[in-house]
């Protein structure tokens, strides 16, 4: 069965840090451009970041640029998102997926959570 398992979320105060992990199962992540997206309560899905197959090209939304760092370890079939200086606006469920699937989720064409259940990040004092 092809899926991912996101982990590493939690409750942190503003200014805190978290490192999210995404473990791929049933497919070789090294063959895919990967992405992180998020959905806050009552808000639409937001594109957070994506990374090329070799990890040599990355993209960040303006809302997280300079605070988040995406990385991958193809040998371990893992994707990561280091989140620093967290803000309350970062509170959301975070999902990882191959980039084309993530775009489908963001467009409402693919069910959010169809690849993984996501991990909750709550930034609050």
mmCIF file of C-alpha atoms in Angstrom:
data_model
loop_
_atom_site.group_PDB
_atom_site.id
_atom_site.type_symbol
_atom_site.label_atom_id
_atom_site.label_comp_id
_atom_site.label_asym_id
_atom_site.label_seq_id
_atom_site.Cartn_x
_atom_site.Cartn_y
_atom_site.Cartn_z
ATOM 1 C CA UNK A 1 0.000 0.000 0.000
ATOM 2 C CA UNK A 2 1.367 3.377 -1.024
ATOM 3 C CA UNK A 3 1.251 5.984 1.692
ATOM 4 C CA UNK A 4 3.255 8.303 3.913
ATOM 5 C CA UNK A 5 3.418 8.731 7.649
ATOM 6 C CA UNK A 6 3.882 12.255 8.933
ATOM 7 C CA UNK A 7 5.177 12.794 12.462
ATOM 8 C CA UNK A 8 6.849 15.337 14.696
ATOM 9 C CA UNK A 9 3.971 17.700 15.313
ATOM 10 C CA UNK A 10 3.004 19.001 18.725
ATOM 11 C CA UNK A 11 2.264 22.003 20.885
ATOM 12 C CA UNK A 12 4.941 24.675 21.027
ATOM 13 C CA UNK A 13 4.995 28.297 22.185
ATOM 14 C CA UNK A 14 5.492 31.132 19.715
ATOM 15 C CA UNK A 15 9.135 31.305 18.736
ATOM 16 C CA UNK A 16 9.618 27.603 19.243
ATOM 17 C CA UNK A 17 10.802 24.956 16.808
ATOM 18 C CA UNK A 18 9.638 21.621 15.509
ATOM 19 C CA UNK A 19 10.982 19.154 12.991
ATOM 20 C CA UNK A 20 8.407 17.276 10.967
ATOM 21 C CA UNK A 21 9.233 13.961 9.352
ATOM 22 C CA UNK A 22 7.563 12.134 6.511
ATOM 23 C CA UNK A 23 8.252 8.454 5.982
ATOM 24 C CA UNK A 24 7.353 6.956 2.636
ATOM 25 C CA UNK A 25 5.924 3.470 2.437
ATOM 26 C CA UNK A 26 5.286 1.389 -0.640
ATOM 27 C CA UNK A 27 7.057 3.699 -3.047
ATOM 28 C CA UNK A 28 10.508 5.023 -3.710
ATOM 29 C CA UNK A 29 10.495 8.647 -2.620
ATOM 30 C CA UNK A 30 13.735 9.267 -4.469
ATOM 31 C CA UNK A 31 11.787 9.231 -7.728
ATOM 32 C CA UNK A 32 9.491 12.082 -6.721
ATOM 33 C CA UNK A 33 9.554 15.812 -6.257
ATOM 34 C CA UNK A 34 8.032 16.093 -2.765
ATOM 35 C CA UNK A 35 5.980 18.744 -1.007
ATOM 36 C CA UNK A 36 4.540 19.866 2.315
ATOM 37 C CA UNK A 37 1.127 21.463 2.486
ATOM 38 C CA UNK A 38 -0.965 22.501 5.467
ATOM 39 C CA UNK A 39 -4.512 23.273 6.426
ATOM 40 C CA UNK A 40 -5.486 25.476 9.325
ATOM 41 C CA UNK A 41 -8.960 25.252 10.867
ATOM 42 C CA UNK A 42 -11.493 26.976 8.680
ATOM 43 C CA UNK A 43 -8.927 27.882 6.051
ATOM 44 C CA UNK A 44 -8.046 26.596 2.627
ATOM 45 C CA UNK A 45 -5.082 24.360 1.977
ATOM 46 C CA UNK A 46 -1.815 26.261 1.822
ATOM 47 C CA UNK A 47 1.272 25.245 -0.086
ATOM 48 C CA UNK A 48 4.223 25.352 2.302
ATOM 49 C CA UNK A 49 7.313 24.040 0.540
ATOM 50 C CA UNK A 50 8.589 21.609 -2.027
ATOM 51 C CA UNK A 51 11.896 20.019 -2.951
ATOM 52 C CA UNK A 52 13.357 18.508 -6.098
ATOM 53 C CA UNK A 53 14.313 14.873 -6.401
ATOM 54 C CA UNK A 54 17.973 15.489 -5.622
ATOM 55 C CA UNK A 55 17.228 18.157 -3.066
ATOM 56 C CA UNK A 56 19.086 20.817 -5.016
ATOM 57 C CA UNK A 57 16.051 22.984 -5.651
ATOM 58 C CA UNK A 58 13.554 24.140 -3.046
ATOM 59 C CA UNK A 59 10.564 26.433 -2.886
ATOM 60 C CA UNK A 60 8.978 28.149 0.117
ATOM 61 C CA UNK A 61 5.815 30.153 0.432
ATOM 62 C CA UNK A 62 6.308 33.728 1.489
ATOM 63 C CA UNK A 63 4.652 32.981 4.818
ATOM 64 C CA UNK A 64 7.380 30.514 5.865
ATOM 65 C CA UNK A 65 10.417 31.696 3.901
ATOM 66 C CA UNK A 66 13.388 32.223 6.158
ATOM 67 C CA UNK A 67 11.866 30.202 8.998
ATOM 68 C CA UNK A 68 11.277 26.737 7.509
ATOM 69 C CA UNK A 69 13.760 24.423 5.825
ATOM 70 C CA UNK A 70 12.773 21.432 3.734
ATOM 71 C CA UNK A 71 15.167 18.544 3.259
ATOM 72 C CA UNK A 72 15.175 14.925 2.254
ATOM 73 C CA UNK A 73 17.177 11.746 2.749
ATOM 74 C CA UNK A 74 16.499 9.529 -0.240
ATOM 75 C CA UNK A 75 18.545 6.689 1.205
ATOM 76 C CA UNK A 76 16.131 6.553 4.137
ATOM 77 C CA UNK A 77 13.030 7.361 2.078
ATOM 78 C CA UNK A 78 12.417 10.353 4.338
ATOM 79 C CA UNK A 79 11.301 13.964 3.939
ATOM 80 C CA UNK A 80 11.714 16.626 6.615
ATOM 81 C CA UNK A 81 10.521 20.109 7.477
ATOM 82 C CA UNK A 82 12.495 22.054 10.067
ATOM 83 C CA UNK A 83 10.302 24.816 11.426
ATOM 84 C CA UNK A 84 11.862 27.605 13.460
ATOM 85 C CA UNK A 85 10.502 30.789 14.986
ATOM 86 C CA UNK A 86 7.002 29.384 14.844
ATOM 87 C CA UNK A 87 4.040 31.736 14.851
ATOM 88 C CA UNK A 88 0.432 31.199 15.816
ATOM 89 C CA UNK A 89 -0.441 31.424 12.122
ATOM 90 C CA UNK A 90 1.552 28.226 11.574
ATOM 91 C CA UNK A 91 -1.034 26.248 13.526
ATOM 92 C CA UNK A 92 -2.362 23.643 11.114
ATOM 93 C CA UNK A 93 -2.313 20.018 10.125
ATOM 94 C CA UNK A 94 0.730 19.393 7.953
ATOM 95 C CA UNK A 95 0.750 16.853 5.140
ATOM 96 C CA UNK A 96 3.469 15.571 2.860
ATOM 97 C CA UNK A 97 2.991 14.006 -0.551
ATOM 98 C CA UNK A 98 4.591 13.749 -3.961
ATOM 99 C CA UNK A 99 4.389 17.182 -5.530
ATOM 100 C CA UNK A 100 1.786 16.312 -8.157
ATOM 101 C CA UNK A 101 -0.445 14.706 -5.545
ATOM 102 C CA UNK A 102 -0.014 17.671 -3.242
ATOM 103 C CA UNK A 103 -1.124 19.976 -6.057
ATOM 104 C CA UNK A 104 -4.160 17.782 -6.548
ATOM 105 C CA UNK A 105 -4.972 18.092 -2.847
ATOM 106 C CA UNK A 106 -4.500 21.845 -2.929
ATOM 107 C CA UNK A 107 -6.867 22.035 -5.897
ATOM 108 C CA UNK A 108 -9.453 19.853 -4.232
ATOM 109 C CA UNK A 109 -9.040 17.125 -6.835
ATOM 110 C CA UNK A 110 -7.363 14.651 -4.486
ATOM 111 C CA UNK A 111 -8.690 13.981 -1.014
ATOM 112 C CA UNK A 112 -6.567 15.617 1.660
ATOM 113 C CA UNK A 113 -5.139 12.866 3.752
ATOM 114 C CA UNK A 114 -5.340 10.281 0.999
ATOM 115 C CA UNK A 115 -1.613 9.747 1.268
ATOM 116 C CA UNK A 116 -1.148 10.291 5.000
ATOM 117 C CA UNK A 117 -3.106 11.401 8.051
ATOM 118 C CA UNK A 118 -0.996 14.489 8.617
ATOM 119 C CA UNK A 119 0.543 15.778 11.812
ATOM 120 C CA UNK A 120 -0.944 18.526 13.974
ATOM 121 C CA UNK A 121 1.163 21.568 14.753
ATOM 122 C CA UNK A 122 -0.205 23.939 17.378
ATOM 123 C CA UNK A 123 1.608 27.152 18.204
ATOM 124 C CA UNK A 124 0.244 28.700 21.353
ATOM 125 C CA UNK A 125 1.416 30.146 24.624
#
